Backbone as ProteinMPNN parsed JSONL, in Angstrom:
{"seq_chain_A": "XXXXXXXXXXXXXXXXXXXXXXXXXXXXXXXXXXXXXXXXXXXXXXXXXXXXXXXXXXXXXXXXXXXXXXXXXXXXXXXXXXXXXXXXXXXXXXXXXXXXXXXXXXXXXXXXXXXXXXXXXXXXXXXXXX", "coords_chain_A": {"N_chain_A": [[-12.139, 20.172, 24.158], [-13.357, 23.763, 24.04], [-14.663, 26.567, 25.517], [-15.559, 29.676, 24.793], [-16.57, 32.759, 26.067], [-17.76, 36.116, 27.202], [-18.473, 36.692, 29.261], [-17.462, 35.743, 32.486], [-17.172, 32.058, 33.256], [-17.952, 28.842, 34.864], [-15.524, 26.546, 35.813], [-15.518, 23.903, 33.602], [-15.711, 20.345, 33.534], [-12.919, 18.79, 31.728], [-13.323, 20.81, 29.615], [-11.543, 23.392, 28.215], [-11.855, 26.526, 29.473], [-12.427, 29.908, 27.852], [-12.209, 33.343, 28.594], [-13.278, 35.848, 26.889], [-13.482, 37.525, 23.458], [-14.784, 35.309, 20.701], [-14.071, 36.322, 18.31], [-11.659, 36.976, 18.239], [-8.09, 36.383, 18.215], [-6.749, 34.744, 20.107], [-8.156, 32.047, 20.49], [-8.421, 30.773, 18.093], [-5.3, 30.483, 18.456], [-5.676, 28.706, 20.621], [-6.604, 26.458, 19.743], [-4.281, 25.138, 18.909], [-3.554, 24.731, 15.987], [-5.894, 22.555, 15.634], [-8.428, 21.173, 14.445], [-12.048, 21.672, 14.842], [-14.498, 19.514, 15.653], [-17.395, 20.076, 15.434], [-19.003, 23.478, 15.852], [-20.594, 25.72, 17.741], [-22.46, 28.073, 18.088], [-24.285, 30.671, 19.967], [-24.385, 33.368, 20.059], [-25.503, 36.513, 20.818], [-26.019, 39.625, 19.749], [-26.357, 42.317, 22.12], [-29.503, 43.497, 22.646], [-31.397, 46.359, 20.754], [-34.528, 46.341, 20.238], [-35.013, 47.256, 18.138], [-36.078, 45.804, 15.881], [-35.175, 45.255, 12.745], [-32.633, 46.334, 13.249], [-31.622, 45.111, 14.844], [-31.28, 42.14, 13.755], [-29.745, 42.518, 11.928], [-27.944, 43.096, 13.286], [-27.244, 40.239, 14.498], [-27.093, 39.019, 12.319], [-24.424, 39.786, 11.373], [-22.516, 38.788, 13.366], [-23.313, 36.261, 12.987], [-22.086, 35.93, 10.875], [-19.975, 36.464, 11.372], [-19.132, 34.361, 12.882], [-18.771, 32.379, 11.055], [-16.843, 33.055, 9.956], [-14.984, 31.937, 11.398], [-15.314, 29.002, 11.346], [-14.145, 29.144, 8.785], [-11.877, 28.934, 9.126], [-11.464, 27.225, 11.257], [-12.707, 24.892, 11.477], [-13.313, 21.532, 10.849], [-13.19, 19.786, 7.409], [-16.444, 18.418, 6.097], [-17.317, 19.123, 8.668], [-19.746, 19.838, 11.736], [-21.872, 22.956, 12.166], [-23.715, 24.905, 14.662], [-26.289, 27.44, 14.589], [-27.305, 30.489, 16.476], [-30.161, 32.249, 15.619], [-32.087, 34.76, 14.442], [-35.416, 35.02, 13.051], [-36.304, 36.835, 10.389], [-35.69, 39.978, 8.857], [-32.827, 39.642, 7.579], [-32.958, 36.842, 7.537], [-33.129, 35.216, 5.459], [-30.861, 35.015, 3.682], [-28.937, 34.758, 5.113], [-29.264, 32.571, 5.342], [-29.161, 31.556, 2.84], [-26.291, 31.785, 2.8], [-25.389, 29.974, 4.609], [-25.938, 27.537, 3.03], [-24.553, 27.815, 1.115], [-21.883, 27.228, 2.014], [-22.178, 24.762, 3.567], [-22.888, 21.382, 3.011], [-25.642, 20.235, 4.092], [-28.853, 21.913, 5.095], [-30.49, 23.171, 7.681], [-33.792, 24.335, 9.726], [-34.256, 24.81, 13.415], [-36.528, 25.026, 15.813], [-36.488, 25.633, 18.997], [-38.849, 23.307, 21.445], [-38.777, 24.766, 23.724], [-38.631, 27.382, 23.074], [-40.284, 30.043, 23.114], [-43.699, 30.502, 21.925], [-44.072, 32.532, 19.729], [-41.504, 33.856, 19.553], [-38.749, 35.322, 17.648], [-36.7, 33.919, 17.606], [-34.789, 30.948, 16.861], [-32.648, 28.186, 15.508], [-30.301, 27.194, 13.601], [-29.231, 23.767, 12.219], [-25.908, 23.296, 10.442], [-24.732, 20.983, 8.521], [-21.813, 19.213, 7.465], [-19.83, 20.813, 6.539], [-18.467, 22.525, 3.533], [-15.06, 22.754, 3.068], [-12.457, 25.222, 1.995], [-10.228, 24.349, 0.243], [-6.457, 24.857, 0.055]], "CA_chain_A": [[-13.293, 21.022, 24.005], [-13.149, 24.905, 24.142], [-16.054, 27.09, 25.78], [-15.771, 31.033, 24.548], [-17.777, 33.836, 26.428], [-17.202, 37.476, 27.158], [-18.357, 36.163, 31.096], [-16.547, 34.161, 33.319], [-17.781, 30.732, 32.99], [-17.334, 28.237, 36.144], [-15.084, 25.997, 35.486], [-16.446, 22.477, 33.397], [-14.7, 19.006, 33.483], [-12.599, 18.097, 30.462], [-13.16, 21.791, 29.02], [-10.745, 24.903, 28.184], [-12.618, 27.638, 29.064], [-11.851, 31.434, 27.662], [-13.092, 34.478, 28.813], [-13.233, 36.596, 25.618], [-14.442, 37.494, 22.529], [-14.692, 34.386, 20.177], [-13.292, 36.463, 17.231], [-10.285, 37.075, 19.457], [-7.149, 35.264, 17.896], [-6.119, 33.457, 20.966], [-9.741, 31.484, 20.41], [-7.602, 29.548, 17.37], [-4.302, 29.892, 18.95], [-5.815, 27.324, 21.781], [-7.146, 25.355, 18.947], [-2.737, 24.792, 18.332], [-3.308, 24.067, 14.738], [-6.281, 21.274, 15.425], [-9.953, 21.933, 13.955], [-13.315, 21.455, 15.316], [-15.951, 18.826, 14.488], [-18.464, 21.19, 15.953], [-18.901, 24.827, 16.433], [-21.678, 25.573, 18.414], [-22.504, 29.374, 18.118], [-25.589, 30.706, 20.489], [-24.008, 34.791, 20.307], [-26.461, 37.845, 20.256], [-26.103, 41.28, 20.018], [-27.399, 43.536, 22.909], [-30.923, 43.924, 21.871], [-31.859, 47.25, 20.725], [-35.995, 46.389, 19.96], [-35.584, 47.857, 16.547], [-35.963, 44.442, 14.866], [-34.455, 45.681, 11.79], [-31.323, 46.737, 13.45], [-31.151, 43.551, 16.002], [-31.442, 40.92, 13.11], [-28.588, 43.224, 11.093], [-26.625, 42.714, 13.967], [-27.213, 38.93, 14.476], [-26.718, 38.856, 11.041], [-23.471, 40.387, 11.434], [-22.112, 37.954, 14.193], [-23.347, 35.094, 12.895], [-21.022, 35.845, 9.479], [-18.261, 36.238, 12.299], [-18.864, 32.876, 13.491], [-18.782, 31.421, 9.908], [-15.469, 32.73, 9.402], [-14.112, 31.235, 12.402], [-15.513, 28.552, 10.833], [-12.962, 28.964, 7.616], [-10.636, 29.028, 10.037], [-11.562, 26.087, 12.592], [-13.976, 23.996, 11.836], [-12.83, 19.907, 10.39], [-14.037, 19.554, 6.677], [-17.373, 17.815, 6.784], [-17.88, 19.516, 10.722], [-21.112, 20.375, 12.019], [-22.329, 24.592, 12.548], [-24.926, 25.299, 15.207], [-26.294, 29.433, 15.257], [-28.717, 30.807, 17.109], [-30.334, 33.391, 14.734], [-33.522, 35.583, 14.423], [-36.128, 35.078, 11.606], [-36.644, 38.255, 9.769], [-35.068, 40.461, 6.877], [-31.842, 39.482, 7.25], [-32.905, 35.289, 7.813], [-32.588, 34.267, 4.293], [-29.66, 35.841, 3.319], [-28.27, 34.115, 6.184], [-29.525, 30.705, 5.333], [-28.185, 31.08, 2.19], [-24.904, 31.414, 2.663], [-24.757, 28.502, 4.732], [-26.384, 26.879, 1.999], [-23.485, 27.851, 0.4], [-20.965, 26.484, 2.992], [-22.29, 23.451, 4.071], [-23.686, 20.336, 2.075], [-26.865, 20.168, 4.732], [-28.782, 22.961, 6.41], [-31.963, 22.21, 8.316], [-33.449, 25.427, 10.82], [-34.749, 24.229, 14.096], [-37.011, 26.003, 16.747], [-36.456, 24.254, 20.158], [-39.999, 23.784, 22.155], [-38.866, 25.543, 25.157], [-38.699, 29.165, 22.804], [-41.68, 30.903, 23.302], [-43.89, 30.467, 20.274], [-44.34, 34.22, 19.188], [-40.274, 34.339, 19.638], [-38.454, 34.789, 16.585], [-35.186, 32.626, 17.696], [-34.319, 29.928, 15.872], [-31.618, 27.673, 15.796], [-29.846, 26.744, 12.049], [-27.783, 23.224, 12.35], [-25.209, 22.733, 9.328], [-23.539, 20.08, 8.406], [-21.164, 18.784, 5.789], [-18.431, 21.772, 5.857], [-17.436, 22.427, 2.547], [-14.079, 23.423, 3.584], [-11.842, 25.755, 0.777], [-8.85, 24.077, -0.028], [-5.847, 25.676, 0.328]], "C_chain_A": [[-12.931, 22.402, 24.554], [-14.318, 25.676, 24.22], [-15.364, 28.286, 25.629], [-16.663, 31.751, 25.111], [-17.855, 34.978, 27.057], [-17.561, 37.497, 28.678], [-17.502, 35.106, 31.656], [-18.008, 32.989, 32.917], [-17.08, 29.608, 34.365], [-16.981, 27.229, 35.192], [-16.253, 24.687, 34.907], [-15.294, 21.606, 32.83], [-14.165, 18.689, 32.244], [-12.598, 19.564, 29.675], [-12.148, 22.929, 29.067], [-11.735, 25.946, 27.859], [-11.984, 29.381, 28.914], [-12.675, 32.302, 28.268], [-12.542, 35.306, 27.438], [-13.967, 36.42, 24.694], [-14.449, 36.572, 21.462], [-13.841, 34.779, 18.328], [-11.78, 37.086, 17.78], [-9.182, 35.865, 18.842], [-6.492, 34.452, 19.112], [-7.487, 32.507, 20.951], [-8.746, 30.488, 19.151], [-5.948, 29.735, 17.696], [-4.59, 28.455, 19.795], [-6.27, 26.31, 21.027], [-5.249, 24.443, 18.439], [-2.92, 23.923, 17.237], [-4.478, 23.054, 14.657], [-7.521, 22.366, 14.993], [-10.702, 20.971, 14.618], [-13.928, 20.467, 14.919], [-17.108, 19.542, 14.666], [-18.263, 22.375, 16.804], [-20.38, 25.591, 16.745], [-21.714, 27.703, 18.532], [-23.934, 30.123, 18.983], [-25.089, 32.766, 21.198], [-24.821, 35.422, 19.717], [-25.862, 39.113, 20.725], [-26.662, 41.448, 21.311], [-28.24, 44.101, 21.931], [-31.403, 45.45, 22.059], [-33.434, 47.235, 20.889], [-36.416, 46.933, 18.74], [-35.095, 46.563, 16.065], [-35.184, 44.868, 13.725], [-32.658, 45.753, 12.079], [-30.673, 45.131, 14.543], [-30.956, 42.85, 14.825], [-30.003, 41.489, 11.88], [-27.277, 42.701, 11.895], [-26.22, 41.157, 14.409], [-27.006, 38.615, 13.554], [-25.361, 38.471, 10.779], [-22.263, 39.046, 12.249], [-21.949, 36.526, 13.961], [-22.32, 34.873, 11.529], [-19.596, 35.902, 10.402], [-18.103, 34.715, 12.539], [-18.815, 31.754, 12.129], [-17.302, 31.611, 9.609], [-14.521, 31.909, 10.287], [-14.555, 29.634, 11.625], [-14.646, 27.92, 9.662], [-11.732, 28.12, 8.163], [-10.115, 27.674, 10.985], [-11.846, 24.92, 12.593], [-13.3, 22.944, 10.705], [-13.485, 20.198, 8.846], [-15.343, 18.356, 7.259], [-17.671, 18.045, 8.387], [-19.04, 20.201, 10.422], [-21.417, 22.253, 12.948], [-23.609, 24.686, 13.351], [-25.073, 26.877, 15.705], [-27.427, 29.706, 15.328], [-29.04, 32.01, 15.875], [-31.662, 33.688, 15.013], [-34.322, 35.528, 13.141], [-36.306, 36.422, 11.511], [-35.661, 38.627, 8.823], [-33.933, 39.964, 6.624], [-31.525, 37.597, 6.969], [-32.617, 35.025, 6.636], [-31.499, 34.574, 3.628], [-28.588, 35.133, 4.154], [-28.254, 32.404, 5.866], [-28.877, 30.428, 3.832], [-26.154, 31.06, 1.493], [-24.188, 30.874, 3.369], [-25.077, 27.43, 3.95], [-25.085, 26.89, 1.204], [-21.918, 26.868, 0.673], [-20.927, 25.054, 3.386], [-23.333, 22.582, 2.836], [-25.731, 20.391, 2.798], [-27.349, 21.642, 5.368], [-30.228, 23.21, 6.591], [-32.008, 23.778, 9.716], [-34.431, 24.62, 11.887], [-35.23, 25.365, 14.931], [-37.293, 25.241, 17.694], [-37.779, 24.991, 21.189], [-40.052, 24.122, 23.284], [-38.701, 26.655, 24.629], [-40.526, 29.282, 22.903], [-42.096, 31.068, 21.866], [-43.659, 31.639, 19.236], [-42.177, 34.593, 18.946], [-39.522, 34.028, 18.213], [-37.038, 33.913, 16.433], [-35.706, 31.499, 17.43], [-33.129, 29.454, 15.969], [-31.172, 26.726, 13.88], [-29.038, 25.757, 12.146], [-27.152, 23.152, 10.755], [-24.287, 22.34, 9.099], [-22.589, 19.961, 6.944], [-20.811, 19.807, 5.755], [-17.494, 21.311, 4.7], [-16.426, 23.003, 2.648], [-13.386, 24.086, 2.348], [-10.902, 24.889, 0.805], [-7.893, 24.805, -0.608], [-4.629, 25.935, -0.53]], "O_chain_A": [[-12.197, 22.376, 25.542], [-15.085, 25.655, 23.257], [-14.343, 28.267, 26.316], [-17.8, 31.485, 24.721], [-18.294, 34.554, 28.126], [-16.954, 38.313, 29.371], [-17.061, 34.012, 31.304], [-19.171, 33.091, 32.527], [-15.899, 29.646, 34.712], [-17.594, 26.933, 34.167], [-17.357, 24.448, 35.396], [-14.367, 21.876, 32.067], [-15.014, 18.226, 31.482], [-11.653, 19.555, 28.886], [-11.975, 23.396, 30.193], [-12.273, 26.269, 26.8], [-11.244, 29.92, 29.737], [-13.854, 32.008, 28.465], [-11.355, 35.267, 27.112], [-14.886, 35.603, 24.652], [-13.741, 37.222, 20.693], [-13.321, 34.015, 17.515], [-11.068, 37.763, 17.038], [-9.397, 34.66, 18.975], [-5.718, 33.523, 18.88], [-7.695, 32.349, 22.154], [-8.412, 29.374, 19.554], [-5.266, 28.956, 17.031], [-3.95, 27.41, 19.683], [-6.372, 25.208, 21.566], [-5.141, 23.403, 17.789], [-2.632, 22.726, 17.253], [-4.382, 22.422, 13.606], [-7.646, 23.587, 15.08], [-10.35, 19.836, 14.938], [-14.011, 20.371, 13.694], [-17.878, 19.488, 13.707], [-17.704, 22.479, 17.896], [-21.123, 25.952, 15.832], [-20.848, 28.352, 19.119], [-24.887, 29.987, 18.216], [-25.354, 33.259, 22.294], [-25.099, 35.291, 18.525], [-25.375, 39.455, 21.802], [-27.529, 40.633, 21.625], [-28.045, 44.788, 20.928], [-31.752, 45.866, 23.164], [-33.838, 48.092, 21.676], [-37.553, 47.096, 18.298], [-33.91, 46.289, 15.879], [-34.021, 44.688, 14.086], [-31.741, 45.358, 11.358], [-29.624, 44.513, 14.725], [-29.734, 42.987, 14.755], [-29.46, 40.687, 11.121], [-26.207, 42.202, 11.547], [-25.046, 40.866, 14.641], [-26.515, 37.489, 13.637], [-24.978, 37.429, 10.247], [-21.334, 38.541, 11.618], [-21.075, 35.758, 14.363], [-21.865, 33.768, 11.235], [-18.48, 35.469, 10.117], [-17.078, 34.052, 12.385], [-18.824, 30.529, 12.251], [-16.583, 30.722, 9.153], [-13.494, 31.344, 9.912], [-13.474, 29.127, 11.324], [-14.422, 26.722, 9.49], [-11.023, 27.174, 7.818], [-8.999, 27.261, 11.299], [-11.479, 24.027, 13.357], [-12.774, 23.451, 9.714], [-14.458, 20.946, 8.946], [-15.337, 17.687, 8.293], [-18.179, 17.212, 9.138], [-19.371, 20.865, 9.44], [-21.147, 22.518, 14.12], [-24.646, 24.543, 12.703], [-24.479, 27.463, 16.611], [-28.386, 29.396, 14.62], [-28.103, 32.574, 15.31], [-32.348, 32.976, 15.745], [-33.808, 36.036, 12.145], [-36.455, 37.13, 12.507], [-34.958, 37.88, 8.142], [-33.739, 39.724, 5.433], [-30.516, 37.078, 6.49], [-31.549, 34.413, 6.605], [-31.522, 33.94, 2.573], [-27.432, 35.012, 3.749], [-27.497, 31.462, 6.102], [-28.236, 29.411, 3.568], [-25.392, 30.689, 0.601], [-22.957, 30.875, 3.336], [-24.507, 26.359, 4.163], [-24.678, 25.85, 0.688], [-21.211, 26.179, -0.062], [-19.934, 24.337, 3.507], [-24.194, 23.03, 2.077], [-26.744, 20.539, 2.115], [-26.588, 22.398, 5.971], [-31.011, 23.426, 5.666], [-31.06, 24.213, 10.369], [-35.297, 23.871, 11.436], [-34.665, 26.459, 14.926], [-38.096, 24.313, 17.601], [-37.94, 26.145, 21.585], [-41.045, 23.955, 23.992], [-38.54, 27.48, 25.528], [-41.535, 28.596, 22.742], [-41.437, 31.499, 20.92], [-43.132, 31.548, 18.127], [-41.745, 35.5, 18.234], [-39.559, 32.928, 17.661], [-36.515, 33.421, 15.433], [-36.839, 31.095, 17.692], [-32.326, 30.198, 16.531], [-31.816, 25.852, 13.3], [-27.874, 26.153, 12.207], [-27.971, 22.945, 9.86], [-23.168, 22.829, 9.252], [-22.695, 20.462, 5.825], [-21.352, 20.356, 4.795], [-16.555, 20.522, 4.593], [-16.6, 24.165, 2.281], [-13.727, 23.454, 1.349], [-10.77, 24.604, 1.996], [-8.15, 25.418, -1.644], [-3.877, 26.873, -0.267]]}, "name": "protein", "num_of_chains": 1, "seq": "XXXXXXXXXXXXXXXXXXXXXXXXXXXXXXXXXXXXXXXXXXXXXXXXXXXXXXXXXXXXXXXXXXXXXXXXXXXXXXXXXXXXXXXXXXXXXXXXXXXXXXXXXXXXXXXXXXXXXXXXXXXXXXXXXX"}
């Protein structure tokens, strides 16, 4: 298991943890050739408050974490990304629609109702073949 995060992170049992940025090629060097069954993505922008421009940029991030994805992730592996409903949400949903066989959005009941985070799992990576 491999924890990514631009903070230190205290150490956790059984894990390789990085400090860095998850589109950072030593992030699949430490993977030495193996892929993921799950890639767990929960990265936001620094929030401006111009919704428009926040959900552009979560947008943005979350297409980073799909390519790592190309890159990482087992055929048939499971995608979890935190995302923001608004202009950019369906646009987003469907091009994991595209990617994955399943894709189901969840809103976990400890967000604050009014909050527009969201959580997208998807399964069944249709992987390219190569």
């Amino acid at each position: 298991m491999i924890a990514v995060d631009l903070l230190e992170i205290a150490p956790i049992s059984g894990v390789t943890v990085l400090k860095g940025d998850f589109r950072d090629a030593k992030l699949l060097e430490a993977l030495e050739g193996r892929r993921a069954d799950v890639i767990l993505s929960d990265v936001l922008p620094n929030l401006s408050g111009i919704a428009n421009v926040d959900q552009a940029r979560a947008a943005e991030l979350t297409y980073a974490a799909l390519e790592l994805c190309q890159k990482a992730l087992k055929p048939n592996g499971i995608f979890v990304v935190k995302a923001f409903q608004g202009e950019a949400f369906n646009e987003v949903l469907q091009r994991l629609k595209h990617e994955f066989v399943k894709v189901a959005v969840r809103k976990p009941e400890a967000s604050r109702g009014e909050s527009r985070e969201t959580y997208v799992v998807a399964s069944a990576f249709r992987a390219k073949r190569a």
